[in-house]
PDB file of C-alpha atoms and ligand atoms in Angstrom:
ATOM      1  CA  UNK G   1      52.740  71.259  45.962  1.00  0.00           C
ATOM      2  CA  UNK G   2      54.670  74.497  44.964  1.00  0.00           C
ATOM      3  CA  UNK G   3      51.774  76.843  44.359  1.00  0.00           C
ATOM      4  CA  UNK G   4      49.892  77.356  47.615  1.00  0.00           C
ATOM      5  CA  UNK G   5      45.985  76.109  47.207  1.00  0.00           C
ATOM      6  CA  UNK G   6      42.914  78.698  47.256  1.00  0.00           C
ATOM      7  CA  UNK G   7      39.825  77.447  49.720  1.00  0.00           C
ATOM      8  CA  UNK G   8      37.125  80.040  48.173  1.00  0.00           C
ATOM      9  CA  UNK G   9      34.926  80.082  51.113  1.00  0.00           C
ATOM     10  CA  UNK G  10      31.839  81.582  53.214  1.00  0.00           C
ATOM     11  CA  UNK G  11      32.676  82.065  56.926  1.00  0.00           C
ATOM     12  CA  UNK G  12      30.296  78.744  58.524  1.00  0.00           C
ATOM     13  CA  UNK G  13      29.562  77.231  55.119  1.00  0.00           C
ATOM     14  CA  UNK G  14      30.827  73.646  54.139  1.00  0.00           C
ATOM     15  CA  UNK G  15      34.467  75.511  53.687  1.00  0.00           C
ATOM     16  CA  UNK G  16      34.996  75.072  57.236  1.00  0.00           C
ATOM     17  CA  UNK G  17      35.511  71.183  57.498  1.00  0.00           C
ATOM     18  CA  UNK G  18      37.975  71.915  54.621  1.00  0.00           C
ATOM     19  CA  UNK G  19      39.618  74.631  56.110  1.00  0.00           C
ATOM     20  CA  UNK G  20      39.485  72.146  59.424  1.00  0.00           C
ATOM     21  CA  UNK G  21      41.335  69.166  56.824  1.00  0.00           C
ATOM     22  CA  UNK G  22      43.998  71.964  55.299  1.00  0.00           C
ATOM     23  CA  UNK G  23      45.034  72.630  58.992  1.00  0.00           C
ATOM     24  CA  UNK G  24      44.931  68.925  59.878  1.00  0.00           C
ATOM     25  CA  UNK G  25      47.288  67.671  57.741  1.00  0.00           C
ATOM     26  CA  UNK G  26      49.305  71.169  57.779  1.00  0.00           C
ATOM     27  CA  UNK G  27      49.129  72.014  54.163  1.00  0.00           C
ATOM     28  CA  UNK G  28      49.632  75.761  53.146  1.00  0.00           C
ATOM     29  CA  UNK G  29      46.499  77.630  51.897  1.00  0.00           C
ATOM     30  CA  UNK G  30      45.096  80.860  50.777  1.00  0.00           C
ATOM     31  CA  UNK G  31      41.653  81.685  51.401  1.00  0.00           C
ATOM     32  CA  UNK G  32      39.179  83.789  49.319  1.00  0.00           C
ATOM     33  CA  UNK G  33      35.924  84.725  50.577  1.00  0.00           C
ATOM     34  CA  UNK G  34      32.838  84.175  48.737  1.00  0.00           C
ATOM     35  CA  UNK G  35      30.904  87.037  49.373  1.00  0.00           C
ATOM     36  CA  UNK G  36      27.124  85.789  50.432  1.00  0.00           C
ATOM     37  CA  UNK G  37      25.934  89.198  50.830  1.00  0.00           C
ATOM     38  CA  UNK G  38      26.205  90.438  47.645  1.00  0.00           C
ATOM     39  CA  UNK G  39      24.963  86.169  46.232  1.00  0.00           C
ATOM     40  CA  UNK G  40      28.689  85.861  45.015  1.00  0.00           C
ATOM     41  CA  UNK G  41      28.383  82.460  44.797  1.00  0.00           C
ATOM     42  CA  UNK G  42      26.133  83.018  41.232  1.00  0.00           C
ATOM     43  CA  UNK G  43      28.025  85.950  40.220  1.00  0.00           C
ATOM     44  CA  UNK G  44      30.178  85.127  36.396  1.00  0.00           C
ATOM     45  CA  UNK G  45      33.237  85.092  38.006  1.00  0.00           C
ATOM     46  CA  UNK G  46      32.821  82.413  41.180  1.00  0.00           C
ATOM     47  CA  UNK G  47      30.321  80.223  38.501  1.00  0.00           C
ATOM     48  CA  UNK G  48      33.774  79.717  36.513  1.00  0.00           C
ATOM     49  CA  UNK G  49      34.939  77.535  38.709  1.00  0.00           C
ATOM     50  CA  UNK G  50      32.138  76.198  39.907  1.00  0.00           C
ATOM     51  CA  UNK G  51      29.064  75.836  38.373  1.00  0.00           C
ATOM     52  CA  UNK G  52      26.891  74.937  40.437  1.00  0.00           C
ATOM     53  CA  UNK G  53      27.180  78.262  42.235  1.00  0.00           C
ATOM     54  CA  UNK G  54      27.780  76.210  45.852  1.00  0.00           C
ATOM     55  CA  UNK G  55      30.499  76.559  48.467  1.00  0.00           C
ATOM     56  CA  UNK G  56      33.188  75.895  48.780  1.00  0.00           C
ATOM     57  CA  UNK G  57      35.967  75.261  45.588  1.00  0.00           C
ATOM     58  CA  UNK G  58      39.336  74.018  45.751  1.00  0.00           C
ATOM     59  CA  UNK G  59      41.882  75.746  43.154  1.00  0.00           C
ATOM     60  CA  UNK G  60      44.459  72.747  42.880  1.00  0.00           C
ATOM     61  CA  UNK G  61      47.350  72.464  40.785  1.00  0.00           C
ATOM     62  CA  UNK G  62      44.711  70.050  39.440  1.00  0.00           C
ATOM     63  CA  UNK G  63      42.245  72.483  38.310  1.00  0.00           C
ATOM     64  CA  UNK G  64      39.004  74.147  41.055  1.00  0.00           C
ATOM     65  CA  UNK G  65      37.504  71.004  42.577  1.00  0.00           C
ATOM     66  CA  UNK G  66      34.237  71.443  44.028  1.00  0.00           C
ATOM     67  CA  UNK G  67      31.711  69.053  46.423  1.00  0.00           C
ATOM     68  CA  UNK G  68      32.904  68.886  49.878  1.00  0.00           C
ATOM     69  CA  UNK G  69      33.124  65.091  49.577  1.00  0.00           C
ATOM     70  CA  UNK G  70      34.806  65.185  46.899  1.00  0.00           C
ATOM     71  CA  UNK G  71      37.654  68.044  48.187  1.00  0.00           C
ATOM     72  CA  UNK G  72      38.051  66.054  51.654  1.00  0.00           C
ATOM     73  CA  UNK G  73      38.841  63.292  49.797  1.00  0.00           C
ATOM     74  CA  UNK G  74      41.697  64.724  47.442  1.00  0.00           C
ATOM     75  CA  UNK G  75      43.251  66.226  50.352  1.00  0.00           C
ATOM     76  CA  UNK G  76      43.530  63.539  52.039  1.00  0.00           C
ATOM     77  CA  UNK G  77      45.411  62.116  49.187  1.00  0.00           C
ATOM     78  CA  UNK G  78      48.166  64.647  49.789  1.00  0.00           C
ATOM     79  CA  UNK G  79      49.049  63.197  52.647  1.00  0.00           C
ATOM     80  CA  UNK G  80      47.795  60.009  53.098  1.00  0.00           C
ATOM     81  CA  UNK G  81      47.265  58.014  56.201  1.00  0.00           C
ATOM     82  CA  UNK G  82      46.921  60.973  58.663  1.00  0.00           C
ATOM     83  CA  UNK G  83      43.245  61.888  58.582  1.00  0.00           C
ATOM     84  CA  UNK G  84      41.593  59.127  56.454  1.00  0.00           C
ATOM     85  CA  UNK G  85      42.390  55.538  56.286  1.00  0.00           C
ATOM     86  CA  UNK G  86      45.037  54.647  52.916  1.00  0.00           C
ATOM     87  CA  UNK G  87      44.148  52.614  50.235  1.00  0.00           C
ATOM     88  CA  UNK G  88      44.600  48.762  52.055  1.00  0.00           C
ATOM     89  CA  UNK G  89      43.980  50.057  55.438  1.00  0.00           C
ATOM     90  CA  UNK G  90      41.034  48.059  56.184  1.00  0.00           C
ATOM     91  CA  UNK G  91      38.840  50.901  58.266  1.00  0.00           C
ATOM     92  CA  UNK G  92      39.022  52.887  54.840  1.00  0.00           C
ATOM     93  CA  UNK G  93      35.549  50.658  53.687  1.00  0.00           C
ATOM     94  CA  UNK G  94      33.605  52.090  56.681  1.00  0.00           C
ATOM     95  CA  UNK G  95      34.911  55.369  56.302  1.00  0.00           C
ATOM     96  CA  UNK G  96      33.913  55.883  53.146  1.00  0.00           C
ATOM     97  CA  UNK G  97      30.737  54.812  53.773  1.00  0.00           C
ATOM     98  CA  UNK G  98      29.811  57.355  56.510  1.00  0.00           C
ATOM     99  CA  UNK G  99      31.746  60.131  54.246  1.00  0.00           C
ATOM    100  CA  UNK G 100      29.281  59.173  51.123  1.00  0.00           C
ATOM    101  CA  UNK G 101      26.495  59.211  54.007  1.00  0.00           C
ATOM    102  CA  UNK G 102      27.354  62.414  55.584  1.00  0.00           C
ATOM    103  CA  UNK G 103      27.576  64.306  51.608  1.00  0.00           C
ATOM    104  CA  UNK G 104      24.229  61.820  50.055  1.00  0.00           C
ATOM    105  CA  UNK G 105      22.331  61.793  52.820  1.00  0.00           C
ATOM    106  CA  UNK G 106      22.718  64.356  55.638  1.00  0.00           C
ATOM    107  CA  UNK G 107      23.972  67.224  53.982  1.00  0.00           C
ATOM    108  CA  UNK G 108      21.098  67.454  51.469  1.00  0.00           C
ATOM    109  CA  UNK G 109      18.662  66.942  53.905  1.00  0.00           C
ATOM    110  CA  UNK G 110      19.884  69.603  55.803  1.00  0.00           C
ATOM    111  CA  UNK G 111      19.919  71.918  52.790  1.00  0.00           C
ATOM    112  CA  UNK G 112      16.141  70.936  52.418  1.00  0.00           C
ATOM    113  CA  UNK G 113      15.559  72.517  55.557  1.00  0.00           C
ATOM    114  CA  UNK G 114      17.776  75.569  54.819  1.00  0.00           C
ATOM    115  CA  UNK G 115      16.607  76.574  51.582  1.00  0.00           C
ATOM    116  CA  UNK G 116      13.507  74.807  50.595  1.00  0.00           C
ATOM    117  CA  UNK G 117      12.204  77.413  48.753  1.00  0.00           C
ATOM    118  CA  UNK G 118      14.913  75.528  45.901  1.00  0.00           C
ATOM    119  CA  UNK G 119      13.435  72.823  46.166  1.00  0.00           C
ATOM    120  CA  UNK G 120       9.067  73.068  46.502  1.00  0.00           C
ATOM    121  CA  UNK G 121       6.269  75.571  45.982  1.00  0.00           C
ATOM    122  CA  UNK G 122       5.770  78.082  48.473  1.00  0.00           C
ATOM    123  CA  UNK G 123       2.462  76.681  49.898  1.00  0.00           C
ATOM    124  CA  UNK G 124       4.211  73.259  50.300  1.00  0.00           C
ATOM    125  CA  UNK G 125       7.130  74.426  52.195  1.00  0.00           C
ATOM    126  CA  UNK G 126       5.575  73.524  55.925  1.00  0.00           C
ATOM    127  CA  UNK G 127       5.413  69.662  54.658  1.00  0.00           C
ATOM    128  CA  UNK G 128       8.385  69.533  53.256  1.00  0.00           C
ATOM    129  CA  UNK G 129      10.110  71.213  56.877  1.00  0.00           C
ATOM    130  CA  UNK G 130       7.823  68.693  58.873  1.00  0.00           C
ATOM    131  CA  UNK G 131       9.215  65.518  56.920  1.00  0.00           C
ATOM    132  CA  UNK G 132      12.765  65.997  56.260  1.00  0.00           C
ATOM    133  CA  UNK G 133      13.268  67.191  59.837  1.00  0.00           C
ATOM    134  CA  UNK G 134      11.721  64.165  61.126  1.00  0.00           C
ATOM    135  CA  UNK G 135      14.057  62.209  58.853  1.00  0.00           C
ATOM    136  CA  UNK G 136      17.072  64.134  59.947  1.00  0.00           C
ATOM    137  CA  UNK G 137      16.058  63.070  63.744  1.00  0.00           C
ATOM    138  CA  UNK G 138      16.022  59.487  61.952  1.00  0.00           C
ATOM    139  CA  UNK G 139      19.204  60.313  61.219  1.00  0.00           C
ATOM    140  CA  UNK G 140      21.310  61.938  63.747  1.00  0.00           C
ATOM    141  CA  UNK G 141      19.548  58.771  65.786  1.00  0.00           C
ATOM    142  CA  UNK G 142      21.760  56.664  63.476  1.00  0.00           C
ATOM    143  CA  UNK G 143      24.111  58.328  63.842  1.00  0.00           C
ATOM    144  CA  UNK G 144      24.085  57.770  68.086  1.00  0.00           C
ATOM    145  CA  UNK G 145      23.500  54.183  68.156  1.00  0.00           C
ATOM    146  CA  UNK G 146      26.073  53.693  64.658  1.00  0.00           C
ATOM    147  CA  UNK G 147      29.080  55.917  64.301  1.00  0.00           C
ATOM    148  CA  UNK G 148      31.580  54.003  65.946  1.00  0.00           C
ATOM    149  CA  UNK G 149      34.245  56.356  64.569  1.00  0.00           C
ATOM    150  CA  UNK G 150      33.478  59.529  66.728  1.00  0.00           C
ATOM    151  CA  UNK G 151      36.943  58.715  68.963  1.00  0.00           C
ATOM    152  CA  UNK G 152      38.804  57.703  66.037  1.00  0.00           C
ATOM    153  CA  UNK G 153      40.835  61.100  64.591  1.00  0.00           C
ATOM    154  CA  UNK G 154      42.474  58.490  61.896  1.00  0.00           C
ATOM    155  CA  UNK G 155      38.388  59.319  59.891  1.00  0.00           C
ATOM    156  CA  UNK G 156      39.190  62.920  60.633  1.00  0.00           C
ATOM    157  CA  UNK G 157      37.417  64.429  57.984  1.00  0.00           C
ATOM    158  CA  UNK G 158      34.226  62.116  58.859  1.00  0.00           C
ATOM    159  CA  UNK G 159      34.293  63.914  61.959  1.00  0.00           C
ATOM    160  CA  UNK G 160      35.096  67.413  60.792  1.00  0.00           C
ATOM    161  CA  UNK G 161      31.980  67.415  58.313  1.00  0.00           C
ATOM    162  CA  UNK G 162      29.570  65.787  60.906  1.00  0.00           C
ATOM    163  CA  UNK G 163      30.717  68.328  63.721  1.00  0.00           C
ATOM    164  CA  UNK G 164      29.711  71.285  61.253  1.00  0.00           C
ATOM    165  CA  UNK G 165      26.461  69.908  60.779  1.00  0.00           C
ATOM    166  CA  UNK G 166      25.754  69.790  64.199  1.00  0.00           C
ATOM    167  CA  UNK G 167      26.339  73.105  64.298  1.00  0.00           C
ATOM    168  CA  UNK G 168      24.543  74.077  61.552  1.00  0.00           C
ATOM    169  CA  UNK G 169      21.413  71.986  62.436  1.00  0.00           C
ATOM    170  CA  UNK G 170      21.381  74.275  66.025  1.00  0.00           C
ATOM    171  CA  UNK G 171      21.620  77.256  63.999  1.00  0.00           C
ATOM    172  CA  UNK G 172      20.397  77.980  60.457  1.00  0.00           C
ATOM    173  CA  UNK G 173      16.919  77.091  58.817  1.00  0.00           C
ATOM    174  CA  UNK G 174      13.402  79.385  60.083  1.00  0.00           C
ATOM    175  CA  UNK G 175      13.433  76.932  63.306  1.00  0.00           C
ATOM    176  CA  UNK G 176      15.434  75.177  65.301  1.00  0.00           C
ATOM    177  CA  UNK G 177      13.205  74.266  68.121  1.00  0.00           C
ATOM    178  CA  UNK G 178      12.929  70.457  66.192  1.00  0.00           C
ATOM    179  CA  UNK G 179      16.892  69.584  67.114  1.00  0.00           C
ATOM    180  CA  UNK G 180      18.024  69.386  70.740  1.00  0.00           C
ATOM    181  CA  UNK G 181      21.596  68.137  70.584  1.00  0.00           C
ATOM    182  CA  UNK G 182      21.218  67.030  74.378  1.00  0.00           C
ATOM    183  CA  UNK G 183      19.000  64.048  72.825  1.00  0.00           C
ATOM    184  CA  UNK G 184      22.024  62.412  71.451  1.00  0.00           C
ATOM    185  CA  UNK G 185      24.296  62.073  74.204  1.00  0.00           C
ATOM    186  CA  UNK G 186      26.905  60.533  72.233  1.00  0.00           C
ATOM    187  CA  UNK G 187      27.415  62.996  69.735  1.00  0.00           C
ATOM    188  CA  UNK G 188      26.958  66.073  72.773  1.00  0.00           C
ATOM    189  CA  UNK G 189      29.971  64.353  73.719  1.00  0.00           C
ATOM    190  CA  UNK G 190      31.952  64.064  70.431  1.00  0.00           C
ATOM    191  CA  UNK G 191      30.864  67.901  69.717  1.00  0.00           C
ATOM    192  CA  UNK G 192      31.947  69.173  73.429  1.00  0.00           C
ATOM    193  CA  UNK G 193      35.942  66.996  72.797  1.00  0.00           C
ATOM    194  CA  UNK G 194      36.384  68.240  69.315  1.00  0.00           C
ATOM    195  CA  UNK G 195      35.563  71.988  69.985  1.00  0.00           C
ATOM    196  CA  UNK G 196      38.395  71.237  73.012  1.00  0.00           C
ATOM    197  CA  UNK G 197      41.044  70.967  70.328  1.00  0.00           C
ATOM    198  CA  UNK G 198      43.641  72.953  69.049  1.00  0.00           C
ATOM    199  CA  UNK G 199      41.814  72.217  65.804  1.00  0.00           C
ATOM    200  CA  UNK G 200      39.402  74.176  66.709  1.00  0.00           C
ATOM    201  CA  UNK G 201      40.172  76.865  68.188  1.00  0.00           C
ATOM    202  CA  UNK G 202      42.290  77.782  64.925  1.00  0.00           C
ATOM    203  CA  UNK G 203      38.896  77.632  62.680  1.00  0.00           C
ATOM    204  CA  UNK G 204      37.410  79.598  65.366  1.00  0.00           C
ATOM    205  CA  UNK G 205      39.944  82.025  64.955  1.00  0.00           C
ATOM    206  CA  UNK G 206      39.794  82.394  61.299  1.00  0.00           C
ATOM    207  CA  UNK G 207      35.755  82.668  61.174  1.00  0.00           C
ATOM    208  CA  UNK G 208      34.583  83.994  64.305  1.00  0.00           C
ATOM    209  CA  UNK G 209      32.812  80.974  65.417  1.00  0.00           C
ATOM    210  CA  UNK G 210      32.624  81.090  69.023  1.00  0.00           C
ATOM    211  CA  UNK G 211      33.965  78.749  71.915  1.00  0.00           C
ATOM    212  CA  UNK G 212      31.167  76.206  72.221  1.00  0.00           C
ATOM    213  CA  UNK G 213      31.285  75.939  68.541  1.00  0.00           C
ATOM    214  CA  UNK G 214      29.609  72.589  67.818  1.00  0.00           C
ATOM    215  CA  UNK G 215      28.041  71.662  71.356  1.00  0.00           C
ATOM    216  CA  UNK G 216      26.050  74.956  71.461  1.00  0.00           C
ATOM    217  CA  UNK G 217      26.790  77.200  68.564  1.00  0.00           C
ATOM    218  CA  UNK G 218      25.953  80.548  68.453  1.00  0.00           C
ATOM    219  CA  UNK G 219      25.752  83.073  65.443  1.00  0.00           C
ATOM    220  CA  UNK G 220      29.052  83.523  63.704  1.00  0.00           C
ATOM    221  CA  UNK G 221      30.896  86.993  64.001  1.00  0.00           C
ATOM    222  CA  UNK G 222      33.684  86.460  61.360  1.00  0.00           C
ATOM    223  CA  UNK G 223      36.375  88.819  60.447  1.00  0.00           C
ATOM    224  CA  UNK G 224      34.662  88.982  57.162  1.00  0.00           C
ATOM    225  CA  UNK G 225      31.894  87.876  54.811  1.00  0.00           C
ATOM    226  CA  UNK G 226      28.861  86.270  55.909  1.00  0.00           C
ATOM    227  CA  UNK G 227      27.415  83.374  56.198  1.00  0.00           C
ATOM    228  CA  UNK G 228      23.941  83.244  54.602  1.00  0.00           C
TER     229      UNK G 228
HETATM  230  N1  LIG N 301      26.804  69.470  47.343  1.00  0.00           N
HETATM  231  C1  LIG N 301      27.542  70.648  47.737  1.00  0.00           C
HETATM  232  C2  LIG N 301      26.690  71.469  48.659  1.00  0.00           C
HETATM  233  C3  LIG N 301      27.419  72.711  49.132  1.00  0.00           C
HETATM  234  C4  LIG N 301      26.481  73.694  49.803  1.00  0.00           C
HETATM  235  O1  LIG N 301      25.335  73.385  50.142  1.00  0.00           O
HETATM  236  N2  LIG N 301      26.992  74.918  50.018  1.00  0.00           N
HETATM  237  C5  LIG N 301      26.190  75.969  50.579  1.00  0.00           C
HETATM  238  C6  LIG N 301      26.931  76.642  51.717  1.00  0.00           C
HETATM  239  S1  LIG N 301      27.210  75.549  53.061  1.00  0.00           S
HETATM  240  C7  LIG N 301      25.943  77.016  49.536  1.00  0.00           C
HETATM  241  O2  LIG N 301      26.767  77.229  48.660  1.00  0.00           O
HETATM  242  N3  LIG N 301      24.790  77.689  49.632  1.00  0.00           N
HETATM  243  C8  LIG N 301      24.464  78.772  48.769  1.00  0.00           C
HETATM  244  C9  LIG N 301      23.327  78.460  47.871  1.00  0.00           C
HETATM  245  O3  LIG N 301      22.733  77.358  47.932  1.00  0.00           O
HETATM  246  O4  LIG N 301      23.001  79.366  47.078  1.00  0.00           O
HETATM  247  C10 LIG N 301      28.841  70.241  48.415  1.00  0.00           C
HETATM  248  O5  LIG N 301      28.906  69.162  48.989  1.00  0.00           O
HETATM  249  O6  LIG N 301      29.810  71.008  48.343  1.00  0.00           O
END
């Protein structure tokens, strides 16, 4: 790649687990923040690339990609092998499957609970917080007794996306009283080793995230933007 790539971003948005896969595998980036303040994200010139008016977008030599899934993925094409099983490696089936998971499944859950005014009418908002956080207990509970991949740094980008929704499950929504990460002592213990890395510390760095990032997050103080 000759032209460096562009991670448009929001500090503690789903950018970060790219950012986390662009310093993985060591490839050169620029970023450019999407500022949340101001709603950037629906503004003409951020909707050109993406459309959907969500965070984050690629610019590739390939053209903006967009859904986190989806950019993980491509990256890991760069360089294959290092953070996601190759094509013929046989762990590549299960890791796909938890990857799909993680952007079907968990990550729209979660953004039930963060913006569900987007998704119901005002007066049914309660119900709609009451049932999808009991499903996302379902599923963090999967998660514990399933994820055999939590050692394994050759899914890396499994485990970068799962450890930022950790994070943001401790942190973001009206309450956060319904998720105790201490009830899922296998995944304490994933989030506690991977905010121990080197990894980490350099996303820390560049968005102010904290030390205990994904064991017990606190409030993001980044250099700049924001992250609601
Ligand atoms: N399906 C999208 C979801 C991305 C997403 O939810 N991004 C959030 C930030 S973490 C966002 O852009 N929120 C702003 C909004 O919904 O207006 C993906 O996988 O990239």
């Amino acid at each position: 790649m000759t032209t460096p790539l562009i991670l448009h971003y929001a500090p503690d948005n789903a950018s970060l687990c790219v950012r986390l896969a662009l310093l993985a595998l060591d490839i050169p980036f620029e970023t450019q923040l999407v500022d949340r303040s101001i709603n950037a994200q629906n503004g003409p010139i951020y909707m050109a690339l993406n459309s959907n008016g969500l965070i984050p977008t690629l610019i590739t030599p390939d053209g903006p990609i967009y859904e986190t899934g989806a950019i993980l993925l491509w990256l890991t094409d760069q360089k294959p092998g290092h953070i996601f099983p190759n094509v013929g490696d046989p762990n590549r089936a299960a890791g796909l499957a938890w990857l799909f998971w993680l952007s079907n499944t968990l990550h729209p859950a979660l953004r039930m609970t963060f913006y569900p005014s987007k998704y119901i009418d005002a007066a049914s908002i309660p119900h709609l917080l009451n049932a999808t956080r009991s499903n996302l207990l379902g599923h963090f509970a999967q998660l514990e007794a399933h994820a055999d991949w939590l050692d394994d740094i050759r899914v890396g980008i499994v485990q970068f996306y799962l450890a930022l929704m950790l994070r943001w499950s401790a942190l973001y929504g009206t309450d956060q009283s319904w998720f105790d990460l201490a009830n899922f002592p296998r995944l304490l213990a994933f989030a506690k080793r991977f905010e121990a890395t080197h990894l980490a510390t350099q996303a820390n760095l560049a968005e102010g995230l904290g030390d205990t990032i994904f064991s017990a997050p606190t409030p993001p103080c980044p250099p700049e933007g924001s992250s609601t």
